[in-house]
Structures are given as C-alpha cells and as structure tokens.
Short mmCIF file of C-alpha atoms in Angstrom, two decimals:
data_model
loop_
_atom_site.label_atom_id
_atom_site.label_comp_id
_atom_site.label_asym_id
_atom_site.label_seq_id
_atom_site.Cartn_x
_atom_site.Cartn_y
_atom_site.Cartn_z
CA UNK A 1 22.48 -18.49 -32.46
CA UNK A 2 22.75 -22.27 -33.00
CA UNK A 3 26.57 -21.49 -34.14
CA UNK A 4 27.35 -19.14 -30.72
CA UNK A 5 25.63 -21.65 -28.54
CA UNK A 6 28.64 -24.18 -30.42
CA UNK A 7 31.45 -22.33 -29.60
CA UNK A 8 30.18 -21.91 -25.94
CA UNK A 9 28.84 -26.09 -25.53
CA UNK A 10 30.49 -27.99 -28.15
CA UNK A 11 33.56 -28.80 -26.74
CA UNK A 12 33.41 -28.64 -22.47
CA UNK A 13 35.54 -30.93 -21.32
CA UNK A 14 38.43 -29.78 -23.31
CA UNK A 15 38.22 -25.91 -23.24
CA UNK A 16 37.49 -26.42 -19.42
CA UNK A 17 40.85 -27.76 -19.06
CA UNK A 18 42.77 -25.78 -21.79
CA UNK A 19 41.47 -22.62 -20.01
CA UNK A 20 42.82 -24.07 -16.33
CA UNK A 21 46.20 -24.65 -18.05
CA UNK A 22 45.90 -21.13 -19.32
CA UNK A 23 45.22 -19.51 -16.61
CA UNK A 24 47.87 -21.09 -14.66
CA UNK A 25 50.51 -19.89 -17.72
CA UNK A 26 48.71 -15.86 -17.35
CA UNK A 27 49.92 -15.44 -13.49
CA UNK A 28 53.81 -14.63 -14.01
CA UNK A 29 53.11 -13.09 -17.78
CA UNK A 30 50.28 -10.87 -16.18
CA UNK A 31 52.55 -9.45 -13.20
CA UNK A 32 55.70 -9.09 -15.59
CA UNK A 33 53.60 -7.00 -17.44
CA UNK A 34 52.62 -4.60 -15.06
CA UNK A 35 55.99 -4.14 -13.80
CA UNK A 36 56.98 -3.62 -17.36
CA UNK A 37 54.20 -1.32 -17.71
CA UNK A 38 55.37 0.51 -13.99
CA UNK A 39 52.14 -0.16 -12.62
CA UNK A 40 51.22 -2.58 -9.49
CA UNK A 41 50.49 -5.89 -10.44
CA UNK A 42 47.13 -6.18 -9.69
CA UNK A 43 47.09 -3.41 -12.72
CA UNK A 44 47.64 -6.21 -15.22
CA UNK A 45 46.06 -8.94 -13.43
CA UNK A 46 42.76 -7.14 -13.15
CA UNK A 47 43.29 -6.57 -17.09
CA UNK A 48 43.70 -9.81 -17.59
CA UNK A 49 40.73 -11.38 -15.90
CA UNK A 50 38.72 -8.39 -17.07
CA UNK A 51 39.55 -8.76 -20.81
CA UNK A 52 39.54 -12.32 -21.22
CA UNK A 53 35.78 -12.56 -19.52
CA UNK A 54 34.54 -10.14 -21.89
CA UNK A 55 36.28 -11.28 -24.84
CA UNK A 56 34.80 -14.55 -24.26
CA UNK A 57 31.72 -13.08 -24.89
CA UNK A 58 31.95 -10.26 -27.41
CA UNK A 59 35.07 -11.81 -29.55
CA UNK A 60 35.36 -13.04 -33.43
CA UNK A 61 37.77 -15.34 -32.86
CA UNK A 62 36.83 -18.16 -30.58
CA UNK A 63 39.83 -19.85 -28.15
CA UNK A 64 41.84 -16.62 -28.51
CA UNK A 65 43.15 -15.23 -25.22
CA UNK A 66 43.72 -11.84 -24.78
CA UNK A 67 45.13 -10.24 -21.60
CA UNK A 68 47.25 -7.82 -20.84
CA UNK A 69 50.66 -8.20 -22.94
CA UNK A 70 54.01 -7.02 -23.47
CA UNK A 71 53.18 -4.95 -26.64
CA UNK A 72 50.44 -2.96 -24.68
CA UNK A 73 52.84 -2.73 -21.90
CA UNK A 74 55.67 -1.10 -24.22
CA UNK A 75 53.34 1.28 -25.20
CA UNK A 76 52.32 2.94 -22.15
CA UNK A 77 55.40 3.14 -19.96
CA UNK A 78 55.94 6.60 -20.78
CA UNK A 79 52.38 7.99 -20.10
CA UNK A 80 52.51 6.06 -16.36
CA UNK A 81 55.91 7.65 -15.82
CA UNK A 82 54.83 10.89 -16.86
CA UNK A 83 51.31 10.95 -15.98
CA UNK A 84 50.08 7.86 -13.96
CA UNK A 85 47.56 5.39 -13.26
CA UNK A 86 44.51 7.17 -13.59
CA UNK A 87 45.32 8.81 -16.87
CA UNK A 88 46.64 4.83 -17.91
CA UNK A 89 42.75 4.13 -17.04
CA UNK A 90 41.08 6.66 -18.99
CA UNK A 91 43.60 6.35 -22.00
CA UNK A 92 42.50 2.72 -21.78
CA UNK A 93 38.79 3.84 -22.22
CA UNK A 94 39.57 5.96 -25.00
CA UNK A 95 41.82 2.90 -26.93
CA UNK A 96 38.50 0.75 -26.43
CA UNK A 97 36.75 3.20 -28.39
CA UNK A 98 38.90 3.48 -31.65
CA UNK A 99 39.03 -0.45 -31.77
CA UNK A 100 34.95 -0.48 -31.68
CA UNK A 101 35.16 2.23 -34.17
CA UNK A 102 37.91 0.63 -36.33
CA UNK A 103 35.58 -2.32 -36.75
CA UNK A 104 32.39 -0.37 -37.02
CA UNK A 105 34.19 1.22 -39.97
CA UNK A 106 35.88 -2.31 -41.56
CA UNK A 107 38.98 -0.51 -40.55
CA UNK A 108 40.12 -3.71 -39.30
CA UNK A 109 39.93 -5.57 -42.50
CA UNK A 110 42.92 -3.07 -43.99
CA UNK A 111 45.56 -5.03 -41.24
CA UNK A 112 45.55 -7.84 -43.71
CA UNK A 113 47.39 -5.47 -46.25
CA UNK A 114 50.14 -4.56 -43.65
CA UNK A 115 53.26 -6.50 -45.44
CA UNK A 116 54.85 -9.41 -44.16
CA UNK A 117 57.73 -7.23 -43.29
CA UNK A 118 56.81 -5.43 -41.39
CA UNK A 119 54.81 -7.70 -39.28
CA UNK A 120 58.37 -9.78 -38.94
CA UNK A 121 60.04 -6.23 -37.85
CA UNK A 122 57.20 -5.25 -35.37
CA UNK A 123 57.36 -9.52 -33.47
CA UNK A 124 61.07 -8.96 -33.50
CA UNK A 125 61.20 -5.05 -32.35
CA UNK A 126 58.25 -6.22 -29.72
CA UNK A 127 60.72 -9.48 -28.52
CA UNK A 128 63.79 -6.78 -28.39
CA UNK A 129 61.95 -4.34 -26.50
CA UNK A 130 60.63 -6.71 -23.31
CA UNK A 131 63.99 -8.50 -23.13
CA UNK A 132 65.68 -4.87 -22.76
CA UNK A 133 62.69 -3.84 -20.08
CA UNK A 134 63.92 -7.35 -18.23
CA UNK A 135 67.67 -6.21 -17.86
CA UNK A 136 67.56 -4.46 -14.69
CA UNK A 137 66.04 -7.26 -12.79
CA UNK A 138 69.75 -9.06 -13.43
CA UNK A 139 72.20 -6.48 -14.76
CA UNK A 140 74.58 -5.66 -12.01
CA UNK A 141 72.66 -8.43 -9.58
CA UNK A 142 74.93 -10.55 -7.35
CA UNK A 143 75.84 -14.16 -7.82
CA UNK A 144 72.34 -15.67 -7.23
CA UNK A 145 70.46 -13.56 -9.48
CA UNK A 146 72.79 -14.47 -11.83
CA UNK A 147 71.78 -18.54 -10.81
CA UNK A 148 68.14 -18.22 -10.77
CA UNK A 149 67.78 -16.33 -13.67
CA UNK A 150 69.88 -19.07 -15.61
CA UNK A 151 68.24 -21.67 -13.34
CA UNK A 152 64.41 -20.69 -14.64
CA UNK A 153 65.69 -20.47 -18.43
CA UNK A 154 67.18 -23.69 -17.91
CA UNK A 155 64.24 -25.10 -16.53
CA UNK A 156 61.44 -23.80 -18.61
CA UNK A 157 63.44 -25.68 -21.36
CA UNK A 158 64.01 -29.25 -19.47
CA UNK A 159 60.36 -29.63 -17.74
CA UNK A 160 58.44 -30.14 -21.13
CA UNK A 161 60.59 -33.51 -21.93
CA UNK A 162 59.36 -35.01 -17.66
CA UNK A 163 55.96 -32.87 -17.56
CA UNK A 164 53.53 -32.06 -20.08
CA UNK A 165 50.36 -31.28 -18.66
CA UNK A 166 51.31 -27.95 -16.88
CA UNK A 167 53.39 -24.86 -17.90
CA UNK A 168 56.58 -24.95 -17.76
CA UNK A 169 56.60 -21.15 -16.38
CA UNK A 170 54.33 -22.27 -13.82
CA UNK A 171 56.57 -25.56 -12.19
CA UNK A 172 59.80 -23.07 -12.48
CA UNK A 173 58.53 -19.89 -10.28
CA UNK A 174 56.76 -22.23 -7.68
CA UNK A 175 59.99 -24.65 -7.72
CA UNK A 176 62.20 -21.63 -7.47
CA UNK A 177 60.02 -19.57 -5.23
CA UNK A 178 59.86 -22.08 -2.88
CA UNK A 179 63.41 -22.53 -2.85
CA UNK A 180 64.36 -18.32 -2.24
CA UNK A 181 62.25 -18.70 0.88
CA UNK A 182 63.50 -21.90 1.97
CA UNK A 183 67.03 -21.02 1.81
CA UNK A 184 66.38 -17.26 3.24
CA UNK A 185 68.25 -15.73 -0.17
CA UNK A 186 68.21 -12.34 -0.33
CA UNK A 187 66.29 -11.60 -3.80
CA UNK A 188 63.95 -8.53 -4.59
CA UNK A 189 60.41 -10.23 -5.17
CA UNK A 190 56.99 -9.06 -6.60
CA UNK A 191 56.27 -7.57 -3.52
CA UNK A 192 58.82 -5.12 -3.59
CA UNK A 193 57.47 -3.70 -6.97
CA UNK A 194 53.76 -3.56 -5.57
CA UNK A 195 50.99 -4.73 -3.56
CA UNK A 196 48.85 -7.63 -4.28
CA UNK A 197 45.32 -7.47 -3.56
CA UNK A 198 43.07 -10.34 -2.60
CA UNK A 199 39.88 -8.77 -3.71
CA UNK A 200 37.71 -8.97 -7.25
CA UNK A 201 38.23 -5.23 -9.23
CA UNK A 202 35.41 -2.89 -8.12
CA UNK A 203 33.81 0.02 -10.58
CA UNK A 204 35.72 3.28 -10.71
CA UNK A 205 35.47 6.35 -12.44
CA UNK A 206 39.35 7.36 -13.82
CA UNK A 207 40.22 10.25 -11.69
CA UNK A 208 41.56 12.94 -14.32
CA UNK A 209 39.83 16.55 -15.46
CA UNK A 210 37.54 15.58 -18.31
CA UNK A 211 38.74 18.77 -20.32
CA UNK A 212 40.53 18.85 -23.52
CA UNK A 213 44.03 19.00 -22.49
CA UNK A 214 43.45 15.57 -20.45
CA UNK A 215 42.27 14.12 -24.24
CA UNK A 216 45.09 15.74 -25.77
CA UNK A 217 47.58 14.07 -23.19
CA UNK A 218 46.40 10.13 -23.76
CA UNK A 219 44.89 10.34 -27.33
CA UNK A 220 48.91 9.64 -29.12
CA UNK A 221 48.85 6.63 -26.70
CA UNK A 222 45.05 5.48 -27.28
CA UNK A 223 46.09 5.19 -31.46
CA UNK A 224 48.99 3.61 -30.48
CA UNK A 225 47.24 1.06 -28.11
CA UNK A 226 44.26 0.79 -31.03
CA UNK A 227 46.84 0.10 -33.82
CA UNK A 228 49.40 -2.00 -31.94
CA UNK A 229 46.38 -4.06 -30.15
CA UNK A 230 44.41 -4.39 -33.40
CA UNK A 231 47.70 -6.23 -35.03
CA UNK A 232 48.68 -8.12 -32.38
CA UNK A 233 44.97 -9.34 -32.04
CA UNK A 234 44.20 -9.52 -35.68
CA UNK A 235 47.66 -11.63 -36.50
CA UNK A 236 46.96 -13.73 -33.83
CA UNK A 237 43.51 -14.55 -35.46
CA UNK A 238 44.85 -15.55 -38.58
CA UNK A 239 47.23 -17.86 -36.97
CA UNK A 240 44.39 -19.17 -35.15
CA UNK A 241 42.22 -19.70 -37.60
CA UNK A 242 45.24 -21.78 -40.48
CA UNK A 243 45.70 -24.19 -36.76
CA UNK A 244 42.14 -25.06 -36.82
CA UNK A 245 41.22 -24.68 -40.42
CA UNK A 246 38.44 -21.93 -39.45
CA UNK A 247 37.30 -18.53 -40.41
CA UNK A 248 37.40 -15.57 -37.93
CA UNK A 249 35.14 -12.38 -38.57
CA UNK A 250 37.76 -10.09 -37.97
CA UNK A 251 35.73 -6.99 -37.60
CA UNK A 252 33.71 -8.24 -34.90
CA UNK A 253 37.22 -9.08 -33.44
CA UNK A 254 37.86 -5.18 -33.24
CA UNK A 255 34.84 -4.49 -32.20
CA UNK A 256 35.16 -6.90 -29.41
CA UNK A 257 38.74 -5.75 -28.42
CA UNK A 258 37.41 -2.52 -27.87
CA UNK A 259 34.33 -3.68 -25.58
CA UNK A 260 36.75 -5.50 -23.24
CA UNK A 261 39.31 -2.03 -23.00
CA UNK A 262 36.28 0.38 -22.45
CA UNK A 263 35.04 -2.43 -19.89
CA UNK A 264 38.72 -3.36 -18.28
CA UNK A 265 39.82 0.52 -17.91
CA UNK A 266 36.69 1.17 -15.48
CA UNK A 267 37.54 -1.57 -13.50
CA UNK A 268 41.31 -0.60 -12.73
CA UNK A 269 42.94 -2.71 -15.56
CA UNK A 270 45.81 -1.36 -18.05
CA UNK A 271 45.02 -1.94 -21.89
CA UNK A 272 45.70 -5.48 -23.52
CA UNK A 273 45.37 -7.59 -26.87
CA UNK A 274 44.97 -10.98 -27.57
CA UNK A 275 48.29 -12.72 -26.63
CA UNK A 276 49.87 -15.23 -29.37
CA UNK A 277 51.28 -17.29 -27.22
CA UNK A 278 48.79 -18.34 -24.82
CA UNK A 279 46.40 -18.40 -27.36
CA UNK A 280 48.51 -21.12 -29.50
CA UNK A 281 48.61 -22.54 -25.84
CA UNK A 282 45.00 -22.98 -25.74
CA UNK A 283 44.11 -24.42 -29.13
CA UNK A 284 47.50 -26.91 -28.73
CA UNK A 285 45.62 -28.29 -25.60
CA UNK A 286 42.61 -28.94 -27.51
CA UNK A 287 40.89 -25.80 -27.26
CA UNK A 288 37.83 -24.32 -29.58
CA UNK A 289 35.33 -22.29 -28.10
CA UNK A 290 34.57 -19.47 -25.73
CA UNK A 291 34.73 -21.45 -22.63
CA UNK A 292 38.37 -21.97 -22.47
CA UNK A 293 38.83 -18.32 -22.73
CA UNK A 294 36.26 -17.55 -19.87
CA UNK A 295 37.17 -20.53 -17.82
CA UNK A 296 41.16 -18.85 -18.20
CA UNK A 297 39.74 -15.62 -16.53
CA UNK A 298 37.79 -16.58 -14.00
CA UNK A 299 40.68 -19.36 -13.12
CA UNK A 300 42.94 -16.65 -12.83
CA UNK A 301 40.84 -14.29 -10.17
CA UNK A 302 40.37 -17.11 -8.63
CA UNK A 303 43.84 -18.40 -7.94
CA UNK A 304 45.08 -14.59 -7.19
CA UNK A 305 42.10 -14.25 -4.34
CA UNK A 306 43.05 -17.70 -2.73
CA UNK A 307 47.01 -17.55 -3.39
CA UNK A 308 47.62 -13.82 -3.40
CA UNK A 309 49.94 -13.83 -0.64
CA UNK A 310 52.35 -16.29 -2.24
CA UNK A 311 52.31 -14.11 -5.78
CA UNK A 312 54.29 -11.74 -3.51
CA UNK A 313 56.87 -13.94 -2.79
CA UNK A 314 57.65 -14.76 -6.57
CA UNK A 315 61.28 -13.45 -6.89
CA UNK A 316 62.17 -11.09 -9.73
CA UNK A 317 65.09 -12.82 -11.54
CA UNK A 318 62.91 -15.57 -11.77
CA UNK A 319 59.79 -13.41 -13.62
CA UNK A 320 62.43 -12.19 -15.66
CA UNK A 321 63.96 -15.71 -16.71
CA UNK A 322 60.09 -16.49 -17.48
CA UNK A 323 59.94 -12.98 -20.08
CA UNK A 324 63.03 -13.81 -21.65
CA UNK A 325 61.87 -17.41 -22.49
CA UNK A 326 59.25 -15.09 -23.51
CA UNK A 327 60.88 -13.25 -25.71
CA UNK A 328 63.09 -16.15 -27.22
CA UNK A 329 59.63 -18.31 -28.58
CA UNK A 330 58.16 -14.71 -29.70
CA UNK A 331 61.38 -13.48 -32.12
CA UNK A 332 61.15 -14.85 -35.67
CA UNK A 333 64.32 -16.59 -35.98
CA UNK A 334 63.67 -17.24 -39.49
CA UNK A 335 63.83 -13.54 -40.21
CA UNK A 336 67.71 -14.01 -40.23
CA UNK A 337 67.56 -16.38 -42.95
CA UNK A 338 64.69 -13.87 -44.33
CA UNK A 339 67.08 -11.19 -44.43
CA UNK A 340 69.57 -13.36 -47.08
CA UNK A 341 66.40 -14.63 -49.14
CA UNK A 342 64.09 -11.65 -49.52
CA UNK A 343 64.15 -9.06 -51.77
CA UNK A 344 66.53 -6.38 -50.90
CA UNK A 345 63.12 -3.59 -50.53
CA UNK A 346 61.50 -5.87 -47.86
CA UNK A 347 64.78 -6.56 -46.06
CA UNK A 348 64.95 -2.74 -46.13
CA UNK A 349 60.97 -2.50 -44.62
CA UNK A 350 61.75 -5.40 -41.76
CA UNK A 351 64.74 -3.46 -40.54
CA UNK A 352 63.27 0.01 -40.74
CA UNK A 353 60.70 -1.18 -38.54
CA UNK A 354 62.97 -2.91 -35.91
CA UNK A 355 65.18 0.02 -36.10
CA UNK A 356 62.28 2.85 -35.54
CA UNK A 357 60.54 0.88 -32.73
CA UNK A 358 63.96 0.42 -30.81
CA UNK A 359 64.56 4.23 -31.35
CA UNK A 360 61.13 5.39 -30.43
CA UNK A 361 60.37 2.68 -28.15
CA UNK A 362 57.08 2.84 -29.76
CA UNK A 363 55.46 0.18 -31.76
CA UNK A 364 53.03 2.31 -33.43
CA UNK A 365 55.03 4.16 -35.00
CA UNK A 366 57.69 1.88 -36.53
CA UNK A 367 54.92 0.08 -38.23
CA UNK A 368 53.50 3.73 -40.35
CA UNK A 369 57.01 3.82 -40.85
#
C-alpha cells in the first residue's frame, strides 16, 4: 500500500506536468488513429482518455501511457469496414478479456521469449503499415498538400532546437491550422472524416446479436488485439523500466490492459496499448508515477470538451505529416545495419515478419510466423 500510495504522491509536481505535455502530444496521434482505424474521431479519443484513466489505476508499469495506437488501429480496419462500430465495441470487450486472462494465466511472462527479431520485424512492419494508411491524405493532392505536408515534417524537426517545453506535433498543427483558415486554402480537414463531440463518453451496451456467429465474427480480431496489445505494452515496459532502472510486474500489466479494453469498449472507445512513444515522452519529462498518466487523460477530455470545435479544423496533410514523423522515430533504423551483422537465421526471422505483416496487413500473424 505504502509503495502504490508512492507511485500516486511521490513525485506531483513533475508527473502533473509530464502528463499536461502528454496530453497535449495524444490530440493529433488519437484522431489519426481513428481515421486510420475508419472510425470517427471521437472513437479514439474516447479510447484514449478511457484507457489511460484506468490504466493509471489498474497498471504494472507506472508512467506508461497507453491510448489508442497505430498497431491497434492496423488491426481492426478490416472488421469496421466489414462489420462496423458496434461490432469494433464488443470485439474490444472481448480483447479486454484475453489480456486479463493472459495475465491471470502468466501468459504474459512468455512475451519475454519472443526473439529480438522478430520484435525488430513487427516495429518496422507496424512503422510500414501507418505510413502506407497516411498516403491517401497526399498522394494525388494538389500543390499545397504537397507544402503542408512537407511544411509539418519540416517543422516537427526545427521546433525542438527554439522550443522545448511543448510538442513539437502540437506547435505544427496549431501553427499550420491557423494558417489553412487564415489564408481560406482549400484542404480536407478532420471534420470531413467525422464529427467531433464536445461531451464526456456515456455507458452503452454494443449493439450486436449476442449469439455465436457475432463471437465467431470478432474473436480472430480480439487474439489479434490481445497478442499485438500485449507486445506493444509489454516491450514498452521493459524499455521503461532499463530508463528508470525499475522493475515492472508484467502480469499485472496484462491484467491491467485488459481492465481498461473491457472498461473503454462500453464507453464507445476502439481497443489500444500502451504507446512507446508517449510513454518515453513522459518519463523524458521527468515522469514516475500514476499521476502523469491520469493527469494525461483527464487533460485530454478536457481540452477536446473546451476546444472541440477547433480539432475540426485540423487539416489532413498536416495529421498525416505528424504520423509520418511518427513512423520515422518508430522504425528501427539500426535493423539495416542488423541485417549485415546478424546471423543469417535471424535476418531470415526479421524479414519474414515484415514481409507477412505487409502481406496480411495483420500484425498478429506475422509475429506466429
């Protein structure tokens, strides 16, 4: 008790603010997301909020963010397309409950035999995969899509070396925003992919038959959700815990994962994992308890209820520069000097894996591959 009561009061100051700087970081990731995913954006916002207030609570790994994230996103396209949202919902439910049983059963604990290969092949086949889901937003666009697509990239990159104490991400789409509408350009927004709404999520029931072909439907994407969540979560853990020289119980972790799905897909949110990025975000800003994570969620809902109807104006080529920065930091670029110096069998493993997920479009199963 003494222990939980640390990672909640030990460190305020700091995890208030690493969880503000968060937060601010979550907005565009959160809505890219759920337009990855083909759902409205409050989809993945909802999730995000959702998850990371619960996590805060139920998690093994404190100062770990988890939200809704490209990986989850990847994996469910298909089943919206086909299907959609209220069977996303319930095969949300169902993912939360293989994670709780994964760690009820120390299932959890097997992740840390998953080879390093492989976990190079599924970062790079999940970095491949969003920047493909991005090319629409610029492929074929006119001139200026072309200019403030390049314009965010460029910026995200510069900002860092002038301004240090808030995202990058953030000062780009508000800089950029504000310039679309200023100059009256002609640029599809967030708004044209779906409706932002100014109101906390409210309880809901998923509106699908509760029969066996309805479980037969979302139970391949509920595994793939458990598995691909569970290693996105658990790696991001581990990297957690060699930055602040701690132990994670990693079962718990699972456990907790599952908690926040089971809780997030009754209130309207699409599944999600911890996120490695924001996560290293938080713990770089000082971050190293269970506040920062809460204070990131409720930060969140809160700037989405008072600033909903600029979210909408957020132009598209600009959330898509953000996703490919995205998906530059998240690649392993030392996988290509990994691919000279490993042994020819792992080499083998790493590209297997790339090359099944970017067939299959399905994480899952290019890791049992």
């Amino acid at each position: 008790m003494e222990n939980y009561k640390q990672q909640w009061f030990g460190n305020i100051r700091t995890d208030i603010l690493a969880g503000l700087v968060v937060a601010l970081a979550l907005i565009p990731e959160a809505i890219a997301f759920s337009i990855l995913a083909g759902v409205d954006p409050m989809v993945g916002l909802y999730a995000s909020f959702v998850i990371a207030i619960t996590i805060s609570f139920v998690g093994g790994r404190p100062a770990m963010i988890s939200a809704a994230t490209g990986a989850m996103a990847l994996v469910i396209v298909s089943l919206v397309k086909d299907h959609g949202l209220q069977y996303l919902l319930a095969a949300t439910i169902l993912t939360g409950i293989i994670q709780i049983l994964f760690g009820v059963f120390k299932i959890a604990r097997l992740m840390k035999f998953i080879p390093n290969a492989v976990m190079i092949g599924f970062v790079n086949s999940l970095a491949i995969l969003v920047f493909i889901a991005q090319t629409p937003h610029f492929i074929g666009g006119n001139l200026m899509t072309w200019i403030f697509l390049l314009s965010t990239i460029a910026l995200i990159y510069i900002i860092p070396f002038v301004i240090k104490g808030i995202p990058a991400p953030l000062i780009a789409v508000v800089l950029l925003s504000v310039a679309v509408v200023y100059l009256g350009i002609d640029l599809k927004t967030v708004g044209d992919m779906g409706s932002i709404t100014q109101s906390l999520p409210s309880f809901l029931i998923p509106d699908v038959p509760f029969n066996l072909e309805t479980f037969k439907i979302i139970l391949p994407y509920s595994l793939a959700l458990a598995v691909v969540g569970l290693m996105e979560s658990l790696l991001t853990a581990a990297i957690l815990d060699d930055m602040t020289d701690t132990e994670s119980d990693k079962n718990i972790e699972a456990r907790g994962q599952g908690i926040a799905n089971i809780i997030n897909g009754f209130f309207g949110g699409m599944a999600g994992c911890a996120m490695i990025g924001q996560s290293v975000i938080n713990v770089k800003t000082g971050a190293r308890g269970r506040l920062s994570t809460f204070v990131a969620g409720a930060f969140l809902m809160f700037l989405i209820l008072v600033l909903g109807d600029y979210v909408v104006q957020i132009p598209m080529p600009v959330l898509a520069g953000v996703m490919i920065v995205v998906c530059i930091t998240q690649f392993d670029w030392s996988s290509f000097k990994y691919v000279v110096t490993a042994p020819k069998q792992d080499v083998f493993v790493m590209l297997l894996t790339i090359g099944v997920v970017l067939y299959t479009h399905n994480l899952a199963i290019g890791v049992v591959a």
